[in-house]
């Protein structure tokens, strides 16, 4: 079962209002084992529609697009389809902008001048369940959530175990499953199971949301 999941195709939706950018990214990905580009969208609204109809595992999302920008499109997609991961592709590396991308639900972001290897590695890592947000941006996003949110949706379904708390603390530090496994001397599959249990109990869809909710509830201190 684990082997089947390891070799499952990562189904990707490309979103950019420039067809040549989509073609370039598609050319990079189409010969990569385990990655399948299942569709394209040329606007934020089309991205929301394609996310609903195609149900990709992951979306590579441009930001500056007509009718609906990539951050708002990400927010809408994550609200309706929380299991879909989003990598934001942008030319803007300003911190306030990136924080908004994190708050919208982005699991990672890449500058448009990133290498093809960086793109491929990000796709594989995010598909594995990683959040590739730098720690200082994750903490800034968590702080912003604490300062601007008066109600935490859903609270926590049931208490986390001590072992789950060990993992959650490391999620808020931005560690990936393998890094958590190494630090706690656990098998990677054990960490993955605990992460899934944490997400279920906290009623969130991904690690970034779990980290921000943990801080908002005071479960983990900044």
Short mmCIF file of C-alpha atoms in Angstrom, two decimals:
data_model
loop_
_atom_site.label_atom_id
_atom_site.label_comp_id
_atom_site.label_asym_id
_atom_site.label_seq_id
_atom_site.Cartn_x
_atom_site.Cartn_y
_atom_site.Cartn_z
CA UNK A 1 0.00 0.00 0.00
CA UNK A 2 2.77 2.40 0.94
CA UNK A 3 4.60 1.59 -2.28
CA UNK A 4 1.49 2.27 -4.39
CA UNK A 5 1.07 5.66 -2.73
CA UNK A 6 4.76 6.40 -3.24
CA UNK A 7 4.41 5.87 -7.01
CA UNK A 8 1.01 7.47 -7.49
CA UNK A 9 0.89 10.21 -10.12
CA UNK A 10 0.83 13.79 -8.81
CA UNK A 11 -1.99 15.42 -10.77
CA UNK A 12 -1.13 19.06 -11.48
CA UNK A 13 -3.21 22.02 -12.70
CA UNK A 14 -1.25 24.94 -14.23
CA UNK A 15 -2.69 28.44 -13.75
CA UNK A 16 -1.24 31.50 -15.50
CA UNK A 17 -2.76 34.13 -17.76
CA UNK A 18 0.18 33.82 -20.18
CA UNK A 19 -0.04 30.74 -22.39
CA UNK A 20 3.72 30.72 -23.03
CA UNK A 21 4.39 30.50 -19.28
CA UNK A 22 2.02 27.55 -18.96
CA UNK A 23 3.69 25.91 -21.98
CA UNK A 24 7.12 26.40 -20.47
CA UNK A 25 6.16 24.89 -17.12
CA UNK A 26 4.35 22.03 -18.85
CA UNK A 27 7.44 21.30 -20.95
CA UNK A 28 9.48 20.99 -17.75
CA UNK A 29 7.00 18.66 -16.08
CA UNK A 30 5.72 16.44 -18.88
CA UNK A 31 8.76 14.16 -18.91
CA UNK A 32 9.00 13.88 -15.12
CA UNK A 33 8.09 10.50 -13.70
CA UNK A 34 5.17 10.67 -11.30
CA UNK A 35 3.92 14.11 -12.38
CA UNK A 36 0.91 14.46 -14.68
CA UNK A 37 -0.29 17.87 -15.93
CA UNK A 38 -4.04 17.31 -16.16
CA UNK A 39 -5.18 20.80 -17.11
CA UNK A 40 -4.52 24.50 -17.54
CA UNK A 41 -6.34 27.71 -16.61
CA UNK A 42 -5.75 31.24 -17.83
CA UNK A 43 -7.45 33.20 -15.05
CA UNK A 44 -8.29 33.04 -11.37
CA UNK A 45 -11.96 32.30 -11.98
CA UNK A 46 -11.09 29.55 -14.44
CA UNK A 47 -8.71 28.12 -11.85
CA UNK A 48 -11.54 27.90 -9.31
CA UNK A 49 -13.75 26.18 -11.90
CA UNK A 50 -11.02 23.76 -13.05
CA UNK A 51 -10.13 22.91 -9.45
CA UNK A 52 -13.75 21.85 -8.90
CA UNK A 53 -14.04 19.85 -12.11
CA UNK A 54 -10.59 18.24 -12.35
CA UNK A 55 -9.81 17.76 -8.63
CA UNK A 56 -6.01 18.05 -9.03
CA UNK A 57 -3.64 17.10 -6.23
CA UNK A 58 -1.70 20.31 -6.68
CA UNK A 59 -2.04 23.68 -8.41
CA UNK A 60 0.79 25.88 -9.64
CA UNK A 61 -0.82 29.31 -9.30
CA UNK A 62 0.21 32.61 -10.88
CA UNK A 63 -0.72 35.72 -8.91
CA UNK A 64 -1.35 38.65 -11.25
CA UNK A 65 -4.27 37.52 -13.39
CA UNK A 66 -7.45 39.08 -14.79
CA UNK A 67 -10.81 38.86 -12.98
CA UNK A 68 -9.43 37.19 -9.84
CA UNK A 69 -5.88 37.29 -8.51
CA UNK A 70 -4.04 34.15 -7.53
CA UNK A 71 -4.19 34.78 -3.80
CA UNK A 72 -7.97 35.13 -3.76
CA UNK A 73 -8.29 32.15 -6.11
CA UNK A 74 -6.14 30.14 -3.70
CA UNK A 75 -8.31 31.20 -0.78
CA UNK A 76 -11.51 30.15 -2.57
CA UNK A 77 -10.07 26.85 -3.73
CA UNK A 78 -8.76 25.95 -0.27
CA UNK A 79 -12.12 26.77 1.30
CA UNK A 80 -13.99 24.40 -1.03
CA UNK A 81 -11.29 21.82 -1.72
CA UNK A 82 -8.93 21.77 1.28
CA UNK A 83 -7.08 18.68 0.09
CA UNK A 84 -5.74 20.52 -2.99
CA UNK A 85 -2.26 21.94 -2.44
CA UNK A 86 -1.19 25.23 -3.99
CA UNK A 87 2.25 26.45 -5.01
CA UNK A 88 2.21 30.17 -5.77
CA UNK A 89 4.37 31.22 -8.73
CA UNK A 90 5.27 34.91 -8.62
CA UNK A 91 7.77 37.66 -9.38
CA UNK A 92 6.93 39.42 -6.11
CA UNK A 93 9.09 38.48 -3.13
CA UNK A 94 7.88 41.23 -0.80
CA UNK A 95 7.26 39.81 2.66
CA UNK A 96 3.76 41.26 3.16
CA UNK A 97 2.64 39.73 -0.13
CA UNK A 98 4.10 36.34 0.74
CA UNK A 99 2.42 36.42 4.16
CA UNK A 100 -0.94 36.94 2.45
CA UNK A 101 -0.21 33.96 0.21
CA UNK A 102 0.46 31.82 3.28
CA UNK A 103 -2.73 33.01 4.97
CA UNK A 104 -4.68 32.17 1.82
CA UNK A 105 -3.47 28.58 2.08
CA UNK A 106 -0.38 28.34 -0.12
CA UNK A 107 1.90 25.47 0.83
CA UNK A 108 4.87 26.95 -1.01
CA UNK A 109 5.84 29.75 -3.34
CA UNK A 110 8.40 30.02 -6.10
CA UNK A 111 9.81 33.01 -7.91
CA UNK A 112 9.37 32.82 -11.66
CA UNK A 113 13.14 32.77 -12.16
CA UNK A 114 13.47 29.59 -10.06
CA UNK A 115 15.21 26.64 -11.68
CA UNK A 116 13.35 23.66 -13.09
CA UNK A 117 14.88 21.51 -10.34
CA UNK A 118 13.47 23.86 -7.68
CA UNK A 119 10.03 23.60 -9.29
CA UNK A 120 10.11 19.81 -9.48
CA UNK A 121 11.47 19.41 -5.95
CA UNK A 122 8.79 21.75 -4.60
CA UNK A 123 6.02 19.80 -6.34
CA UNK A 124 7.25 16.49 -4.94
CA UNK A 125 7.74 17.88 -1.43
CA UNK A 126 4.34 19.58 -1.28
CA UNK A 127 2.63 16.48 -2.70
CA UNK A 128 4.25 14.55 0.14
CA UNK A 129 2.55 16.88 2.61
CA UNK A 130 5.34 19.34 3.27
CA UNK A 131 4.90 23.05 3.79
CA UNK A 132 7.88 24.81 2.24
CA UNK A 133 7.14 28.19 3.79
CA UNK A 134 10.28 29.69 5.38
CA UNK A 135 10.00 29.72 9.15
CA UNK A 136 10.08 33.51 9.52
CA UNK A 137 7.19 33.89 7.05
CA UNK A 138 5.20 31.10 8.69
CA UNK A 139 5.63 32.80 12.06
CA UNK A 140 4.70 36.18 10.58
CA UNK A 141 1.56 34.67 9.06
CA UNK A 142 0.68 33.02 12.36
CA UNK A 143 1.17 36.31 14.20
CA UNK A 144 -1.03 38.10 11.67
CA UNK A 145 -3.74 35.47 12.13
CA UNK A 146 -3.60 35.86 15.90
CA UNK A 147 -3.86 39.65 15.62
CA UNK A 148 -6.70 39.75 13.09
CA UNK A 149 -8.83 36.71 13.92
CA UNK A 150 -11.28 36.89 16.82
CA UNK A 151 -12.85 33.46 16.34
CA UNK A 152 -11.08 30.20 15.61
CA UNK A 153 -13.32 28.04 13.46
CA UNK A 154 -14.15 24.65 14.91
CA UNK A 155 -11.59 24.67 17.73
CA UNK A 156 -10.22 21.11 18.17
CA UNK A 157 -12.30 17.96 17.75
CA UNK A 158 -10.46 16.00 20.46
CA UNK A 159 -7.28 16.48 22.50
CA UNK A 160 -3.96 15.65 20.91
CA UNK A 161 -1.82 12.98 22.49
CA UNK A 162 1.61 13.84 23.87
CA UNK A 163 3.21 12.15 20.86
CA UNK A 164 1.04 14.16 18.48
CA UNK A 165 1.98 17.35 20.32
CA UNK A 166 5.66 16.54 19.76
CA UNK A 167 4.95 16.41 16.03
CA UNK A 168 2.75 19.53 16.05
CA UNK A 169 5.46 21.61 17.71
CA UNK A 170 7.81 20.63 14.91
CA UNK A 171 5.20 21.37 12.25
CA UNK A 172 5.05 24.93 13.57
CA UNK A 173 8.82 25.05 13.13
CA UNK A 174 8.36 24.23 9.45
CA UNK A 175 9.92 20.76 9.54
CA UNK A 176 9.08 18.13 6.91
CA UNK A 177 8.08 14.58 7.80
CA UNK A 178 11.57 13.16 7.28
CA UNK A 179 13.12 15.90 9.41
CA UNK A 180 10.58 15.25 12.17
CA UNK A 181 11.26 11.52 11.93
CA UNK A 182 15.01 12.10 12.24
CA UNK A 183 14.60 14.44 15.21
CA UNK A 184 12.23 12.14 17.10
CA UNK A 185 13.94 8.92 16.00
CA UNK A 186 10.76 7.62 14.36
CA UNK A 187 9.90 5.95 11.08
CA UNK A 188 8.72 8.41 8.44
CA UNK A 189 5.46 6.48 8.02
CA UNK A 190 4.78 6.87 11.76
CA UNK A 191 5.21 10.64 11.50
CA UNK A 192 2.92 10.73 8.47
CA UNK A 193 0.18 8.89 10.40
CA UNK A 194 0.51 11.28 13.34
CA UNK A 195 0.33 14.30 11.03
CA UNK A 196 -2.88 12.96 9.48
CA UNK A 197 -4.34 12.40 12.94
CA UNK A 198 -3.39 15.95 13.96
CA UNK A 199 -5.05 17.45 10.88
CA UNK A 200 -8.19 15.41 11.52
CA UNK A 201 -8.43 16.34 15.20
CA UNK A 202 -7.74 20.01 14.50
CA UNK A 203 -10.23 20.02 11.60
CA UNK A 204 -7.79 21.60 9.16
CA UNK A 205 -6.60 20.58 5.72
CA UNK A 206 -2.86 21.13 5.78
CA UNK A 207 0.20 21.72 7.92
CA UNK A 208 0.26 25.49 7.53
CA UNK A 209 -3.32 25.75 8.75
CA UNK A 210 -2.53 23.40 11.63
CA UNK A 211 0.42 25.58 12.66
CA UNK A 212 -1.59 28.79 12.53
CA UNK A 213 -4.52 27.28 14.43
CA UNK A 214 -2.22 25.83 17.09
CA UNK A 215 -0.79 29.28 17.76
CA UNK A 216 -4.20 31.00 17.71
CA UNK A 217 -5.51 28.53 20.28
CA UNK A 218 -2.39 28.83 22.42
CA UNK A 219 -1.64 25.12 21.97
CA UNK A 220 1.85 26.04 20.76
CA UNK A 221 3.62 29.28 21.68
CA UNK A 222 5.27 31.45 19.05
#
